[in-house]
Amino acid sequence: MKTSKSLHTFSTFRNFLLRIFNKEFLIFLFFLVLSGGFWLIMTLNETYEGEFSIPLRMTGVPRNVVITSDLDSVVRFTVRDKGYMIAYYGLDDTFRPIYVDYKVHSDGRSKGDVPVADLQRQIYLQLSKSSKIASVKAGKFSFSFNFGRHKKVPVRLLGTVTPGDNYYLARVDFTPDSVQVYAARNVLDSIQTVYTERQYITNFTDVKELTVDLRKFTNAKCVPSSVKMKLYPDVLTEETVEVPIEAVNMPDNKVMRTFPSKIKVKFVVGAYRMRSMPKNAETKELLPVGFRVVVNYEDIEKNNSEKCPIYVISSPNGVRNVRPEINTVDYLIEQR
């Protein structure tokens, strides 16, 4: 019973296929494929242009020569030929690298140049006889070199680095902190600092470490070309220190006394920097080393005021937003 039912199902399916793939349909399908093939042949037989690239390498560089400005790593060119050849050139690994000889193209002193005509000749060796090079894209086909002249130059950060709220950038460390720069004498003399590529780093609260590339110089080479950079954020805290008041621009025959003789100065500093600032060994209070607060005798002569303005004219490295707790003080001027 089951076998009879299966045969009936197969017969029904076969009849369905025969109705679809009848003789007329197969003839139509044959001519469709045939016309598509003719269209493809005619299309590929038309003339087209395609853009391609070939790797460019330099050989024969002596061991005592340092290339300070390299050639482009590829040559980009446009080829005109039949469509089927353009399609073939588009396959992977069609073109082999082009090699240029350092000895042939250098001037023996500091520069070298590879003529475009030389590149075209080598490209033609890898093309069909029917292919024509329509153009070679503009590129850097010259190079510079020296015979090991170099100097050590410090690395500096270029860019914007902003830690998170209530933090500031305490310090930046580079590993290595200096690099060797190879160049001709006149170029070396003009390079005093090597900067990183421009950085934009924000909103971090922990030590951040990353590898950064160094900015390139024309006709100069940095070794290494990248360095490790560590950014150290620090928590900001507000502190106070008591600083003596000095009188400046006083006549030799006069003495100025201020009341009070010391004032409190407020400032903002990182917690790490705060730990390194000098303190009294017994009281642990902050010492005013690096801070200087003054009153100017010339202000009194000009204004003849009962109070004298005070100024904070110096503060230690690493502190910011320095301001006196009061802006004026009483004073007394005495004859010597």
Short mmCIF file of C-alpha atoms in Angstrom, two decimals:
data_model
loop_
_atom_site.label_atom_id
_atom_site.label_comp_id
_atom_site.label_asym_id
_atom_site.label_seq_id
_atom_site.Cartn_x
_atom_site.Cartn_y
_atom_site.Cartn_z
CA MET A 1 0.00 0.00 0.00
CA LYS A 2 2.82 2.36 0.90
CA THR A 3 4.79 1.44 -2.26
CA SER A 4 1.83 2.23 -4.48
CA LYS A 5 1.37 5.60 -2.78
CA SER A 6 5.09 6.46 -3.25
CA LEU A 7 4.97 5.57 -6.97
CA HIS A 8 1.94 7.75 -7.40
CA THR A 9 3.71 10.70 -5.71
CA PHE A 10 6.84 10.25 -7.90
CA SER A 11 4.72 10.08 -11.05
CA THR A 12 2.92 13.27 -10.11
CA PHE A 13 6.22 15.09 -9.44
CA ARG A 14 7.70 13.85 -12.78
CA ASN A 15 4.70 15.07 -14.70
CA PHE A 16 5.01 18.46 -12.98
CA LEU A 17 8.66 18.78 -14.04
CA LEU A 18 7.85 17.77 -17.60
CA ARG A 19 5.23 20.49 -17.81
CA ILE A 20 7.79 23.08 -16.62
CA PHE A 21 10.82 21.89 -18.58
CA ASN A 22 9.12 21.29 -21.83
CA LYS A 23 10.87 21.49 -25.18
CA GLU A 24 10.02 25.16 -25.79
CA PHE A 25 11.39 26.22 -22.39
CA LEU A 26 14.65 24.36 -22.91
CA ILE A 27 15.09 25.99 -26.34
CA PHE A 28 14.46 29.43 -24.74
CA LEU A 29 16.97 28.70 -21.98
CA PHE A 30 19.59 27.60 -24.51
CA PHE A 31 19.31 30.80 -26.55
CA LEU A 32 19.32 32.92 -23.37
CA VAL A 33 22.63 31.41 -22.28
CA LEU A 34 24.00 31.69 -25.81
CA SER A 35 23.10 35.40 -26.10
CA GLY A 36 24.55 36.07 -22.65
CA GLY A 37 27.78 34.44 -23.74
CA PHE A 38 27.95 36.54 -26.91
CA TRP A 39 27.26 39.70 -24.86
CA LEU A 40 30.05 38.83 -22.43
CA ILE A 41 32.53 38.15 -25.27
CA MET A 42 31.65 41.43 -26.98
CA THR A 43 31.91 43.33 -23.70
CA LEU A 44 35.31 41.87 -22.80
CA ASN A 45 36.54 42.62 -26.31
CA GLU A 46 35.98 46.34 -25.79
CA THR A 47 38.90 48.57 -24.71
CA TYR A 48 38.95 49.64 -21.05
CA GLU A 49 41.23 51.31 -18.56
CA GLY A 50 42.01 49.97 -15.12
CA GLU A 51 44.09 51.28 -12.22
CA PHE A 52 46.53 48.91 -10.53
CA SER A 53 49.49 49.02 -8.16
CA ILE A 54 52.82 47.22 -7.95
CA PRO A 55 54.98 46.98 -4.79
CA LEU A 56 58.20 49.03 -5.00
CA ARG A 57 61.38 47.91 -3.24
CA MET A 58 64.95 49.22 -3.05
CA THR A 59 67.93 46.88 -3.18
CA GLY A 60 71.69 47.18 -2.86
CA VAL A 61 71.73 49.65 0.07
CA PRO A 62 75.24 49.53 1.66
CA ARG A 63 75.44 48.71 5.35
CA ASN A 64 76.92 52.14 6.18
CA VAL A 65 74.02 54.00 4.51
CA VAL A 66 70.84 55.03 6.36
CA ILE A 67 67.81 55.85 4.20
CA THR A 68 66.29 58.92 5.86
CA SER A 69 63.40 59.42 3.44
CA ASP A 70 61.99 56.35 1.68
CA LEU A 71 60.40 55.86 -1.70
CA ASP A 72 56.67 55.16 -1.86
CA SER A 73 55.97 51.50 -1.11
CA VAL A 74 53.83 51.06 -4.28
CA VAL A 75 53.62 52.42 -7.83
CA ARG A 76 50.08 53.20 -8.99
CA PHE A 77 49.43 53.19 -12.73
CA THR A 78 46.60 53.01 -15.28
CA VAL A 79 46.57 50.39 -18.08
CA ARG A 80 44.54 50.46 -21.32
CA ASP A 81 43.65 47.11 -22.96
CA LYS A 82 40.84 44.70 -23.83
CA GLY A 83 38.39 43.94 -21.07
CA TYR A 84 39.56 40.36 -20.57
CA MET A 85 43.15 41.53 -19.96
CA ILE A 86 41.99 44.22 -17.52
CA ALA A 87 40.02 41.52 -15.68
CA TYR A 88 43.12 39.29 -15.59
CA TYR A 89 45.28 42.09 -14.17
CA GLY A 90 42.75 42.49 -11.40
CA LEU A 91 43.44 39.00 -10.04
CA ASP A 92 45.52 38.64 -6.88
CA ASP A 93 49.29 38.11 -7.25
CA THR A 94 49.28 39.11 -10.92
CA PHE A 95 52.12 41.62 -10.44
CA ARG A 96 55.48 40.97 -8.81
CA PRO A 97 57.36 43.72 -6.89
CA ILE A 98 59.56 46.18 -8.81
CA TYR A 99 63.14 46.45 -7.51
CA VAL A 100 65.28 49.57 -7.94
CA ASP A 101 69.02 49.58 -7.35
CA TYR A 102 70.37 52.10 -4.82
CA LYS A 103 73.72 52.35 -6.61
CA VAL A 104 72.09 53.16 -9.95
CA HIS A 105 69.78 55.89 -8.69
CA SER A 106 71.74 57.63 -5.86
CA ASP A 107 73.99 60.64 -6.38
CA GLY A 108 76.52 59.20 -3.93
CA ARG A 109 76.18 62.17 -1.55
CA SER A 110 72.72 62.50 0.02
CA LYS A 111 69.92 62.08 -2.51
CA GLY A 112 68.56 59.72 -5.14
CA ASP A 113 65.84 59.76 -7.78
CA VAL A 114 64.03 57.02 -9.72
CA PRO A 115 62.77 58.29 -13.10
CA VAL A 116 59.20 57.36 -13.99
CA ALA A 117 60.49 56.01 -17.32
CA ASP A 118 62.53 53.37 -15.45
CA LEU A 119 59.44 52.30 -13.53
CA GLN A 120 57.39 52.09 -16.74
CA ARG A 121 59.99 49.84 -18.36
CA GLN A 122 59.80 47.39 -15.46
CA ILE A 123 56.00 47.49 -15.46
CA TYR A 124 55.88 46.71 -19.19
CA LEU A 125 57.87 43.52 -18.54
CA GLN A 126 54.85 42.22 -16.61
CA LEU A 127 52.17 43.35 -19.10
CA SER A 128 50.81 41.80 -22.25
CA LYS A 129 52.17 43.19 -25.53
CA SER A 130 48.72 44.58 -26.28
CA SER A 131 48.61 46.62 -23.03
CA LYS A 132 49.54 50.29 -22.88
CA ILE A 133 50.35 52.30 -19.75
CA ALA A 134 48.04 55.32 -19.89
CA SER A 135 49.63 57.07 -16.89
CA VAL A 136 51.70 56.59 -13.76
CA LYS A 137 50.19 58.29 -10.72
CA ALA A 138 52.27 60.99 -9.07
CA GLY A 139 54.21 59.58 -6.15
CA LYS A 140 57.38 59.93 -4.12
CA PHE A 141 60.05 58.33 -6.27
CA SER A 142 63.01 60.16 -4.73
CA PHE A 143 64.88 59.34 -1.53
CA SER A 144 67.49 60.82 0.79
CA PHE A 145 70.21 59.14 2.83
CA ASN A 146 73.32 59.74 4.89
CA PHE A 147 76.28 57.77 6.09
CA GLY A 148 75.25 57.39 9.73
CA ARG A 149 75.27 61.03 10.89
CA HIS A 150 72.82 61.31 13.80
CA LYS A 151 72.13 62.84 17.18
CA LYS A 152 70.02 62.06 20.24
CA VAL A 153 66.86 64.18 20.55
CA PRO A 154 64.30 64.25 23.42
CA VAL A 155 60.70 63.19 22.86
CA ARG A 156 57.80 65.50 23.79
CA LEU A 157 54.02 65.14 23.78
CA LEU A 158 51.98 66.97 21.16
CA GLY A 159 48.22 67.22 21.60
CA THR A 160 45.51 67.55 24.24
CA VAL A 161 45.44 65.33 27.33
CA THR A 162 42.63 65.98 29.82
CA PRO A 163 42.09 63.60 32.76
CA GLY A 164 38.69 63.12 34.43
CA ASP A 165 36.99 65.55 36.81
CA ASN A 166 39.08 66.59 39.82
CA TYR A 167 42.23 65.17 38.22
CA TYR A 168 45.14 66.77 36.43
CA LEU A 169 48.06 65.42 34.42
CA ALA A 170 50.91 65.07 36.91
CA ARG A 171 53.57 63.85 34.50
CA VAL A 172 54.27 62.13 31.19
CA ASP A 173 56.95 59.45 30.78
CA PHE A 174 58.35 58.16 27.49
CA THR A 175 60.25 54.92 26.93
CA PRO A 176 62.72 55.67 25.48
CA ASP A 177 62.69 59.36 26.42
CA SER A 178 65.03 60.21 23.52
CA VAL A 179 65.51 58.84 20.01
CA GLN A 180 68.28 58.88 17.44
CA VAL A 181 67.59 61.16 14.46
CA TYR A 182 69.49 60.46 11.23
CA ALA A 183 69.79 63.30 8.72
CA ALA A 184 72.21 65.60 6.92
CA ARG A 185 74.09 68.12 9.08
CA ASN A 186 71.92 71.13 8.18
CA VAL A 187 68.73 69.15 8.89
CA LEU A 188 70.06 67.80 12.20
CA ASP A 189 70.99 71.30 13.37
CA SER A 190 67.37 72.41 12.94
CA ILE A 191 65.87 69.53 14.98
CA GLN A 192 65.88 70.07 18.73
CA THR A 193 62.79 68.11 19.78
CA VAL A 194 60.87 65.14 18.40
CA TYR A 195 57.11 65.31 18.96
CA THR A 196 54.56 62.54 19.01
CA GLU A 197 51.77 62.42 16.46
CA ARG A 198 48.98 64.69 17.73
CA GLN A 199 47.13 63.01 20.61
CA TYR A 200 43.62 63.67 21.93
CA ILE A 201 43.04 61.77 25.18
CA THR A 202 40.33 62.64 27.70
CA ASN A 203 38.47 61.41 30.76
CA PHE A 204 40.90 58.95 32.37
CA THR A 205 41.65 58.55 36.09
CA ASP A 206 44.21 55.71 36.14
CA VAL A 207 47.70 55.51 34.70
CA LYS A 208 47.34 55.18 30.93
CA GLU A 209 49.97 53.47 28.81
CA LEU A 210 49.99 53.39 25.01
CA THR A 211 52.36 53.20 22.06
CA VAL A 212 52.48 56.36 19.93
CA ASP A 213 54.12 57.13 16.61
CA LEU A 214 56.56 60.01 16.29
CA ARG A 215 55.99 62.83 13.80
CA LYS A 216 58.01 62.42 10.65
CA PHE A 217 60.54 64.94 9.40
CA THR A 218 61.34 65.69 5.79
CA ASN A 219 64.65 64.03 4.88
CA ALA A 220 65.17 62.71 8.41
CA LYS A 221 64.55 59.39 10.12
CA CYS A 222 63.81 58.68 13.80
CA VAL A 223 65.00 55.43 15.35
CA PRO A 224 62.81 54.09 16.85
CA SER A 225 59.82 55.59 15.03
CA SER A 226 57.43 54.97 17.94
CA VAL A 227 57.69 55.08 21.74
CA LYS A 228 55.72 53.94 24.77
CA MET A 229 53.96 56.78 26.59
CA LYS A 230 52.67 56.69 30.18
CA LEU A 231 50.25 59.34 31.45
CA TYR A 232 50.01 59.82 35.22
CA PRO A 233 46.83 61.53 36.46
CA ASP A 234 46.67 62.87 40.01
CA VAL A 235 43.80 63.88 42.31
CA LEU A 236 43.50 67.64 42.84
CA THR A 237 43.28 68.92 46.40
CA GLU A 238 43.09 72.44 47.86
CA GLU A 239 45.79 73.32 50.39
CA THR A 240 46.91 76.34 52.42
CA VAL A 241 50.36 77.58 53.42
CA GLU A 242 51.43 80.54 55.56
CA VAL A 243 53.89 82.80 53.70
CA PRO A 244 55.90 85.79 55.06
CA ILE A 245 55.24 89.16 53.39
CA GLU A 246 58.21 90.94 51.80
CA ALA A 247 58.44 94.63 50.94
CA VAL A 248 59.94 95.49 47.55
CA ASN A 249 61.18 98.73 45.95
CA MET A 250 61.86 100.26 49.39
CA PRO A 251 64.17 103.29 49.73
CA ASP A 252 67.39 102.50 51.58
CA ASN A 253 66.46 104.80 54.47
CA LYS A 254 63.02 103.32 55.16
CA VAL A 255 61.56 100.11 56.54
CA MET A 256 58.01 98.81 55.97
CA ARG A 257 56.22 96.60 58.47
CA THR A 258 52.95 94.87 57.55
CA PHE A 259 50.15 93.72 59.83
CA PRO A 260 49.95 90.78 59.74
CA SER A 261 53.52 89.87 58.77
CA LYS A 262 52.37 86.59 57.23
CA ILE A 263 49.30 85.64 55.25
CA LYS A 264 47.70 82.38 54.21
CA VAL A 265 47.93 81.47 50.56
CA LYS A 266 45.50 78.98 49.05
CA PHE A 267 46.36 76.81 46.06
CA VAL A 268 45.36 73.65 44.24
CA VAL A 269 47.83 70.79 43.91
CA GLY A 270 47.86 67.10 43.06
CA ALA A 271 48.04 64.62 45.92
CA TYR A 272 51.27 63.08 44.55
CA ARG A 273 52.94 66.49 44.24
CA MET A 274 51.72 67.46 47.70
CA ARG A 275 53.53 64.50 49.28
CA SER A 276 56.84 65.72 47.83
CA MET A 277 56.53 69.35 49.02
CA PRO A 278 58.75 70.30 52.05
CA LYS A 279 57.16 70.13 55.50
CA ASN A 280 58.18 70.93 59.06
CA ALA A 281 59.73 67.81 60.56
CA GLU A 282 57.99 68.27 63.93
CA THR A 283 54.61 69.81 63.11
CA LYS A 284 54.25 68.32 59.58
CA GLU A 285 52.96 71.70 58.44
CA LEU A 286 53.73 72.76 54.89
CA LEU A 287 56.73 75.07 54.53
CA PRO A 288 56.44 78.12 52.22
CA VAL A 289 59.40 77.04 50.06
CA GLY A 290 58.93 78.39 46.53
CA PHE A 291 56.13 80.81 47.47
CA ARG A 292 56.78 84.55 47.50
CA VAL A 293 54.29 87.21 48.64
CA VAL A 294 55.20 90.93 48.38
CA VAL A 295 53.92 94.46 48.97
CA ASN A 296 55.18 97.21 46.69
CA TYR A 297 56.29 100.52 48.22
CA GLU A 298 55.54 102.26 44.89
CA ASP A 299 51.82 101.43 45.33
CA ILE A 300 51.80 103.35 48.60
CA GLU A 301 53.50 106.39 47.06
CA LYS A 302 51.03 106.47 44.19
CA ASN A 303 47.79 105.85 46.09
CA ASN A 304 48.60 107.08 49.61
CA SER A 305 46.14 104.49 50.93
CA GLU A 306 45.79 103.21 54.48
CA LYS A 307 46.10 99.64 53.22
CA CYS A 308 48.60 98.16 50.85
CA PRO A 309 47.73 95.49 48.17
CA ILE A 310 49.64 92.23 48.26
CA TYR A 311 50.84 90.07 45.37
CA VAL A 312 51.84 86.42 45.01
CA ILE A 313 54.73 86.67 42.54
CA SER A 314 56.03 83.08 42.59
CA SER A 315 54.97 79.56 43.53
CA PRO A 316 56.46 76.05 43.25
CA ASN A 317 56.13 73.94 40.12
CA GLY A 318 53.01 71.78 40.00
CA VAL A 319 50.70 74.09 41.96
CA ARG A 320 47.93 76.13 40.37
CA ASN A 321 45.18 78.61 41.13
CA VAL A 322 47.41 80.34 43.73
CA ARG A 323 45.64 83.19 45.58
CA PRO A 324 46.11 85.05 48.90
CA GLU A 325 43.45 84.65 51.55
CA ILE A 326 43.24 88.47 51.85
CA ASN A 327 44.09 91.11 49.23
CA THR A 328 45.34 94.02 51.38
CA VAL A 329 47.15 94.51 54.68
CA ASP A 330 47.83 97.36 57.10
CA TYR A 331 51.33 98.76 57.08
CA LEU A 332 53.72 101.03 58.93
CA ILE A 333 56.71 102.84 57.40
CA GLU A 334 59.65 103.74 59.66
CA GLN A 335 62.87 105.66 59.14
CA ARG A 336 66.07 103.68 59.58
#
